[in-house]
Structure formats: C-alpha cells, structure tokens
Coordinates of C-alpha atoms in Angstrom, one line a residue:
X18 CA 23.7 -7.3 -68.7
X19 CA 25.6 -4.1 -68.1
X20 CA 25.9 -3.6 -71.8
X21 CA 22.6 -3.8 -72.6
X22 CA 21.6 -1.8 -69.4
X23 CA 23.4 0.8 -71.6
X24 CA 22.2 0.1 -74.3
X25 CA 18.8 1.0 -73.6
X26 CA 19.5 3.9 -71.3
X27 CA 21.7 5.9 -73.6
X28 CA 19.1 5.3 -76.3
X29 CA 16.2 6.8 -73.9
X30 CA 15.9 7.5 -70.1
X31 CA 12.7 6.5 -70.3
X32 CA 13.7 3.2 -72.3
X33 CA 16.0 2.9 -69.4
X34 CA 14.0 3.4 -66.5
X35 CA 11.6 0.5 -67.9
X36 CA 14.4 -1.5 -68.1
X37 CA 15.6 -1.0 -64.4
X38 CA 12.0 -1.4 -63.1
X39 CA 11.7 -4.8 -65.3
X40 CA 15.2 -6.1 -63.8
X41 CA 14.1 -4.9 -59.7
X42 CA 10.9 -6.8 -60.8
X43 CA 12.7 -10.1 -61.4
X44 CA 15.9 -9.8 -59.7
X45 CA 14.3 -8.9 -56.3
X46 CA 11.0 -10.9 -56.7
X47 CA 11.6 -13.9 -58.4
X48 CA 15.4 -14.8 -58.4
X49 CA 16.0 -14.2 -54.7
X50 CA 13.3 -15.9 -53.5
X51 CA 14.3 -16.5 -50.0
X52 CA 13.9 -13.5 -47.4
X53 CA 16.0 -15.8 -44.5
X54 CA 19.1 -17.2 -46.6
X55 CA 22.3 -15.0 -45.7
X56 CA 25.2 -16.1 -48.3
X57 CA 25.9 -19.8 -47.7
X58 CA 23.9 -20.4 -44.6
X59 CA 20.0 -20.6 -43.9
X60 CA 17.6 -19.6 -42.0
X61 CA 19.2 -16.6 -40.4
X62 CA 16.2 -14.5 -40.1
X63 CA 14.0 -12.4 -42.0
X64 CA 16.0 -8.9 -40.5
X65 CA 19.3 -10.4 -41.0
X66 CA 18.4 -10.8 -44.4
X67 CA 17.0 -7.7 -45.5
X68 CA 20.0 -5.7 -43.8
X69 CA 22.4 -7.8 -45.2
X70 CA 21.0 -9.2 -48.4
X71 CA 17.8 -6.7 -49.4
X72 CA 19.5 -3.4 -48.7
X73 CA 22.9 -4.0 -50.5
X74 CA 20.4 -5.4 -53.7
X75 CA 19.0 -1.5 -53.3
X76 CA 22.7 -0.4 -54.0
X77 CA 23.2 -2.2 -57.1
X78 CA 19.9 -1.0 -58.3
X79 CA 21.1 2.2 -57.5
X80 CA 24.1 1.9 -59.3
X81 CA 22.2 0.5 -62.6
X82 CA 20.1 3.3 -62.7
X83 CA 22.8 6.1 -62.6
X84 CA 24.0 4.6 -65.9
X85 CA 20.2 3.9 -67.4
X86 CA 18.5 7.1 -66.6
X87 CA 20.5 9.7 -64.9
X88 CA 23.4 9.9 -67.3
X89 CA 21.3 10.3 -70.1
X90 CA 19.1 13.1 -68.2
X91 CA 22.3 14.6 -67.0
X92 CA 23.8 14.9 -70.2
X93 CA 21.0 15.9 -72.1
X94 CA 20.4 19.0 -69.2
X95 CA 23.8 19.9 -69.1
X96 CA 24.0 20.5 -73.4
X97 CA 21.3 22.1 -73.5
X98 CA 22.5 25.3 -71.2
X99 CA 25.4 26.0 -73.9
X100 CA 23.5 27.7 -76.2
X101 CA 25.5 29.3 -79.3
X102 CA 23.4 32.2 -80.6
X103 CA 25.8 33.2 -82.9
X104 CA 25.8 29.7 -84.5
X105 CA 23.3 28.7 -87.9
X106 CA 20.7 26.4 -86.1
X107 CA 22.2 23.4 -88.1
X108 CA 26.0 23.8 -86.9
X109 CA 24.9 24.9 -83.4
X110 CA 23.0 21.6 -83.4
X111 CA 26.0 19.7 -84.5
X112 CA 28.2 21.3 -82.2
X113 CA 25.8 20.2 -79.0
X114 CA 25.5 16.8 -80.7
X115 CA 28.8 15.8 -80.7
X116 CA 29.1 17.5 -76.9
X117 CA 26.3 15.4 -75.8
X118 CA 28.4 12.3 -77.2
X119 CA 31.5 13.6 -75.4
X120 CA 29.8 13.8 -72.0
X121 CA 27.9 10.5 -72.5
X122 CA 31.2 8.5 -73.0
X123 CA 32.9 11.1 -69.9
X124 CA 29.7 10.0 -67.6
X125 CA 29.8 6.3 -68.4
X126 CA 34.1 6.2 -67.8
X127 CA 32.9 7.7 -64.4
X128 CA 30.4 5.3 -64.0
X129 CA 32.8 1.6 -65.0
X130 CA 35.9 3.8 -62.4
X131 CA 33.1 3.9 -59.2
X132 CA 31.2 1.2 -59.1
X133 CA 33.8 -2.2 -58.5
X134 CA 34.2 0.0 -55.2
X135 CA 30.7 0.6 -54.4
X136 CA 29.3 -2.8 -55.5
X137 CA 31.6 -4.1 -52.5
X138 CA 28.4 -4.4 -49.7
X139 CA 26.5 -6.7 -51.8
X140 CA 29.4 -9.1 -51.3
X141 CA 31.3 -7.9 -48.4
X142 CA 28.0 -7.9 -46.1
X143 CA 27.5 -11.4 -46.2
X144 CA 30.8 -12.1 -45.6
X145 CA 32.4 -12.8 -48.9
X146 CA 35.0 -11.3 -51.4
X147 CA 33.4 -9.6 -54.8
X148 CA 34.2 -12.1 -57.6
X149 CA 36.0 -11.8 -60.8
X150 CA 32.5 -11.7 -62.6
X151 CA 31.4 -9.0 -60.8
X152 CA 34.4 -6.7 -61.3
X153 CA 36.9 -7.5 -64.3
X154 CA 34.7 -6.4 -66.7
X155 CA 34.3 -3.2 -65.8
X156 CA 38.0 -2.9 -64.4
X157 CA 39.3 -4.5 -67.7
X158 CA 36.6 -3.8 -70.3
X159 CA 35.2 -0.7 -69.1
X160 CA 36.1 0.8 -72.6
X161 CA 34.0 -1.6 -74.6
X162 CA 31.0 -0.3 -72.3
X163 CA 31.9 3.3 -73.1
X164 CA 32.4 3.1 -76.7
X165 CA 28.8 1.3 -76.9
X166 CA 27.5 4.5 -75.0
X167 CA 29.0 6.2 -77.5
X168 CA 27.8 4.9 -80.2
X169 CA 24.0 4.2 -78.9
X170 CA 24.5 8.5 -78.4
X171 CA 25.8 9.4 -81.5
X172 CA 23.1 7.1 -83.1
X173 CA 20.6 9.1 -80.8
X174 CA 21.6 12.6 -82.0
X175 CA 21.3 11.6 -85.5
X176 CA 17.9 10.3 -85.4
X177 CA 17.0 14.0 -83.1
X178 CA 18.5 15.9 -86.4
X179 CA 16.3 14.0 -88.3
X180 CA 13.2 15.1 -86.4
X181 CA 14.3 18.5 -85.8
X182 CA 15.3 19.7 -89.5
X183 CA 13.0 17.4 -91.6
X184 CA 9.6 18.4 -91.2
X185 CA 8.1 16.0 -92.2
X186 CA 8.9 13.4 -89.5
X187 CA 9.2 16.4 -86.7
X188 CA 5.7 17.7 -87.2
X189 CA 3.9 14.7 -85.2
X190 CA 5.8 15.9 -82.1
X191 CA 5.8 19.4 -82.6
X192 CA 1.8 18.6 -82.4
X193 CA 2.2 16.4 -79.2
X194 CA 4.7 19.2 -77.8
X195 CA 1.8 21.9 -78.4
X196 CA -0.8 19.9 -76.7
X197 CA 1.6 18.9 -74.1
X198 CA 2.0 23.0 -73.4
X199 CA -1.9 23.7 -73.1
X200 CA -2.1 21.1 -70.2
X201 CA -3.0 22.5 -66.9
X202 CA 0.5 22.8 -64.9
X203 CA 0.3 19.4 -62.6
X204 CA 2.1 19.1 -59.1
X205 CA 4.8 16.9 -59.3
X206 CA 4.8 14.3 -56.2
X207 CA 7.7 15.9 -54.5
X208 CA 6.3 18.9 -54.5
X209 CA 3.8 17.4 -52.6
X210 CA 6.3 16.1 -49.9
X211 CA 7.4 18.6 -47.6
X212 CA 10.9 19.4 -48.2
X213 CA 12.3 18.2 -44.5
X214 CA 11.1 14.3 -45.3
X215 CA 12.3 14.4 -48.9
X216 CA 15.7 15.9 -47.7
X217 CA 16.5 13.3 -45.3
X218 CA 15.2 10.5 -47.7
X219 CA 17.9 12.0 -50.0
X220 CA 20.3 12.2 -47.5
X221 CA 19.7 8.3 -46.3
X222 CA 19.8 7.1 -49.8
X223 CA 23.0 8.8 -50.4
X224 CA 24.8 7.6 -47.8
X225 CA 23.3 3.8 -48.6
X226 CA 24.9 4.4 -52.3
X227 CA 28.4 4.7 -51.2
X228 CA 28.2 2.3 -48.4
X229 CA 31.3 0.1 -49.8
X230 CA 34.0 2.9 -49.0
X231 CA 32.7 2.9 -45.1
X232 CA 35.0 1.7 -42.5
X233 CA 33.1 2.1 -39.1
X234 CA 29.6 3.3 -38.5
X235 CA 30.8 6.9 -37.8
X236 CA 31.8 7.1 -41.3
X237 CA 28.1 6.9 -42.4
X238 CA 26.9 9.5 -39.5
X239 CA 29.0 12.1 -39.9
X240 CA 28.7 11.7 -44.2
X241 CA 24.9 11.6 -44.0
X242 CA 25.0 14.7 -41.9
X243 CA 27.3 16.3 -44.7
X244 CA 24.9 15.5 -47.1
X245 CA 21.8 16.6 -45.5
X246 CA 23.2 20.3 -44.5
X247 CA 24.3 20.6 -48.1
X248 CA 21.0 19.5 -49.2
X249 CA 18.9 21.6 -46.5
X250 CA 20.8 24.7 -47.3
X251 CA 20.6 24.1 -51.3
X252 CA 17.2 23.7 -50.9
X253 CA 16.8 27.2 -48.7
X254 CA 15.4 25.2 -45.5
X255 CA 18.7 26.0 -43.8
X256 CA 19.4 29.6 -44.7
X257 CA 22.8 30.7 -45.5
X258 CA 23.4 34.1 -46.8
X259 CA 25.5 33.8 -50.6
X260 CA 25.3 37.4 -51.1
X261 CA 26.6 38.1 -54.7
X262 CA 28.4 35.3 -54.9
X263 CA 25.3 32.9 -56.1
X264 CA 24.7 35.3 -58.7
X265 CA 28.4 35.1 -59.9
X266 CA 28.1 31.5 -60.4
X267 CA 24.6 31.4 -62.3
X268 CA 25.9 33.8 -65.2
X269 CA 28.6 30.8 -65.5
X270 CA 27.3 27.7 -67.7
X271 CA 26.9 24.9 -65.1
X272 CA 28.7 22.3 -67.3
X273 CA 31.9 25.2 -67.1
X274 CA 31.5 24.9 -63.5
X275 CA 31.4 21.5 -63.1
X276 CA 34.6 21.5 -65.5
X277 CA 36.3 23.7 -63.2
X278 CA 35.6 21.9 -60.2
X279 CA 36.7 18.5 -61.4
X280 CA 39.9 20.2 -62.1
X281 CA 39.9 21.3 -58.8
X282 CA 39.2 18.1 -57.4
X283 CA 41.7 16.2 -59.5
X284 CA 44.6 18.7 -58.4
X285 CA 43.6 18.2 -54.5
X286 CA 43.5 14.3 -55.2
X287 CA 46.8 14.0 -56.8
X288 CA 48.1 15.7 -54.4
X289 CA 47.2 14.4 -51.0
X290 CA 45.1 11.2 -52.1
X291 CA 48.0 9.0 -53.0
X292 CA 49.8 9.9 -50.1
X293 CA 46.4 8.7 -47.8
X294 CA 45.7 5.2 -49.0
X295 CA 49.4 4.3 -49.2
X296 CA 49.5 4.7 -45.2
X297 CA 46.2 2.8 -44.8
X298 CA 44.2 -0.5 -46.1
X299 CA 40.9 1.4 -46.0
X300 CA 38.8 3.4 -48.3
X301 CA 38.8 6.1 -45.4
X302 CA 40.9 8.6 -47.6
X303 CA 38.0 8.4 -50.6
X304 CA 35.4 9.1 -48.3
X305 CA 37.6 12.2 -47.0
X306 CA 37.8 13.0 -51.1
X307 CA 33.9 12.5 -51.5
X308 CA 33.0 14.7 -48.8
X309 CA 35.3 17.6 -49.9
X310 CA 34.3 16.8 -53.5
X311 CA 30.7 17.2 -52.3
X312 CA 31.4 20.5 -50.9
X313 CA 33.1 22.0 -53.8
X314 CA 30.5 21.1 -56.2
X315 CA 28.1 22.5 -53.6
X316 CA 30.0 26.4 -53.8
X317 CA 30.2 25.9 -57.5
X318 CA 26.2 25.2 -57.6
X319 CA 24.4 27.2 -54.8
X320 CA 21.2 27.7 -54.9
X321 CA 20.3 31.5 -55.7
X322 CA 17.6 33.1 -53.8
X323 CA 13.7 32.4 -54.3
X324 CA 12.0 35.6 -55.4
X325 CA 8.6 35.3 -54.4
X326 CA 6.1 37.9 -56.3
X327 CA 4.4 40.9 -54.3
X328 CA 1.1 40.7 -53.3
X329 CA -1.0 41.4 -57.1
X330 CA 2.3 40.2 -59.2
X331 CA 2.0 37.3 -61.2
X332 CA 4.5 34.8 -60.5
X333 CA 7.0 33.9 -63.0

C-alpha cells in the first residue's frame, strides 16, 4: 500500500491527496467499523475508543500524507527558488529536474527512517507491540520505496519538459494558466481563520504526529508549547525583534539553509545523541533532538517583517 501511496503522490500532489482522502474514506468508515472495540477486547466504550483507537488512525493518516502530498509540494517549492539565470532555459531546466529527483528520493529516505517510530501509538495504545508487517518493510526495504519515488519523479520531470519546450502540447495550459491569472484573487480558508485558532490547531496536530516518541504527559505539554511559540512568533502574533538578521537569511536560498542546518543537526546528533539513548530505554533523547531541531530550522527560516503599504499605496 505504501508503494502505491507513492506512487501516486510523487506523480501528483493532487493525485495524492485523492488517494489519502479515498483510503481515510474506507479505512476509517468502513473497515473499523466498531467505535467500542479497543484491541482484543469489546465494548470498552465509545471515548476509550476514539482516544485510543480513532486518534492514533489520525497519525497514520498523517504520516501517509507527508509522503503523498507534502513531499511532492515541498520539493517542487524548494527547486523552484534556485533559479540559474545564467543557464540556457533547456540546461537550467535539466539542472532543476534532476534536483527535484535528488530531493524527492532525500524526502522519502526521511520519510521510511521516521515513521516505524511514529507509527508506534497505533499499536502501543492499545496495548500491543507494532508487528513485523507494519515495520520491516520500511526498516528493510525502505530503498525499494525510494527508488520507486525516484523513478515515478524522474518520469514526472520528463513529461513537464515535454509540456514546457514542445509547444504544441504546452499551449492548452499556457491557455488555462492565462485564465487562471484573470480570476479575481479568492481568500483562501485560512485566511479566513484568525491566526490564534489556526496556530494552536497546528500546534495540537503537531504534537499528535510525534506522539510515539512521548514518555510521560509532560513530554507533550512542554513540546506543544515549543511548537506553538515558534509558530506564534513566525507568524508575527508574538513579536520578536530579528533586526537584520531575517534579512541575512532571505538573500540565502531556503533549500541552502535547510542544507546547512541538517548539517548542523547531524553534528549535534552525533555527538550527544548516541551518548543519550545508550543511558536510557526511552525515546526521551529524540524528542530533546526534535525540539532543538525545531528551533534551529526556526533561526534559519524567520519570518521577515510584514510591510504594510501607506495610506494611498497600492499594496504589493
């Protein structure tokens, strides 16, 4: 199933996100059909169930679409910031093709290395162990799921060259991308949220993704508070004064940035990570790594300033 999750997400996010909603549809509705059982026994209750059944289902859905639609967004955002001006239009295109391709099969290695940890609460909350089908294939096969991404993305950036540099099979969507441009601008829906609700949803759902590495219920608290600081201040609902130092970072390519901070992450990892789980049987020590992961990223990304226009000034 995983395989041809990728499959269809690698081709199109879009493709993708049908294909989550689809599997939700029938995995939630009409496979578990009982809203009391809890593992092996009945009749536990309906809120039993849902906090220890229905919320970890919410993970692995989770989970299933980082790999269907957000790796493929990511990817495709992140190449397209490295522009080469200097490049003929044909070799730049080919240089960010086989770029894309590299960060597809870099995003889905991530993706099989994460998720037999946390997958753990779908089992471990009703008071079983994860079985062998749930994790040896990603643990020993995860590189026949990354060379499929690779593939299904290399496939992908030929058939964009196609479009892009024969014209006659690009011109039907250069015609849909002009009438798409003379639309009215539309409000997205979380626009439309104000920002303090949709932070904390963010927040909440963050902290449910990465429930497996959780040893006590402080753990959650004080990581969901993490989160939701990072967030407010990204978002400019906590202030916190950059100074030039925002602007530094936005002449920087965010992919470059990212680079650099995986480096740094890998370096602090090496050298205190190993150490921490060898003195204990938790995942403590990786949630101590996530956190300080989080808050590198976080400097490497800030948020610059929102310039809002004078009175009279059109906005940009």
């Amino acid at each position: 199933m995983v395989m041809i999750a990728a499959i269809f997400g690698i081709s199109s996010a879009n493709l993708g996100l049908l294909f989550i909603v689809g599997f939700i549809v029938g995995d939630f509705f009409l496979h578990h059909t009982s809203w009391t059982q809890v593992g092996w026994r009945r009749n536990e209750g309906f809120l039993e169930h849902v906090g220890k059944v229905r919320l970890p289902l919410l993970i692995e859905y989770g989970l299933l679409f980082l790999l269907t639609v957000k790796i493929p967004m990511v990817t495709k955002a992140l190449t397209a910031q490295l522009l080469i001006p200097f490049l003929p239009l044909k070799t730049g295109f080919k240089v960010a093709a086989a770029l894309y391709v590299l960060l597809t099969g870099v995003l889905v290695y991530f993706w099989t290395q994460t998720v037999p940890v946390l997958i753990r609460p779908v089992f471990t909350w009703v008071s079983t162990n994860p079985p062998a089908k749930a994790t040896v294939p990603l643990q020993h096969y995860e590189w026949v799921i990354i060379f499929v991404a690779i593939v299904i993305a290399a496939v992908r950036m030929l058939l964009q060259g196609m479009t892009a540099f024969r014209s006659e099979v690009g011109k039907p969507l250069e015609e849909l991308e002009r009438e798409l441009r003379d639309l009215p601008p539309v409000r997205s829906l979380g626009d439309r949220i104000n920002p303090w609700f949709s932070t904390a949803a963010a927040a909440l759902w963050s902290v449910l993704m990465i429930a497996g590495i959780y040893k006590s219920f402080i753990d959650p608290v004080l990581i969901g508070a993490l989160i939701f600081v990072l967030l407010a201040v990204r978002k400019q609902l906590i202030p916190v004064p950059f100074g030039v130092w925002a602007k530094w970072m936005d002449k920087i390519p965010l992919l470059l940035r990212l680079v650099i901070g995986f480096i740094l992450i890998k370096i602090i990892a090496s050298a205190i990570l190993e150490n921490m789980l060898r003195s204990t049987n938790t995942f403590r020590p990786l949630l101590l790594m996530t956190a300080l992961s989080m808050i590198i990223i976080f400097l490497l990304t800030p948020q610059l300033p929102i310039v809002r226009p004078k009175e009279g000034e059109p906005s940009k």
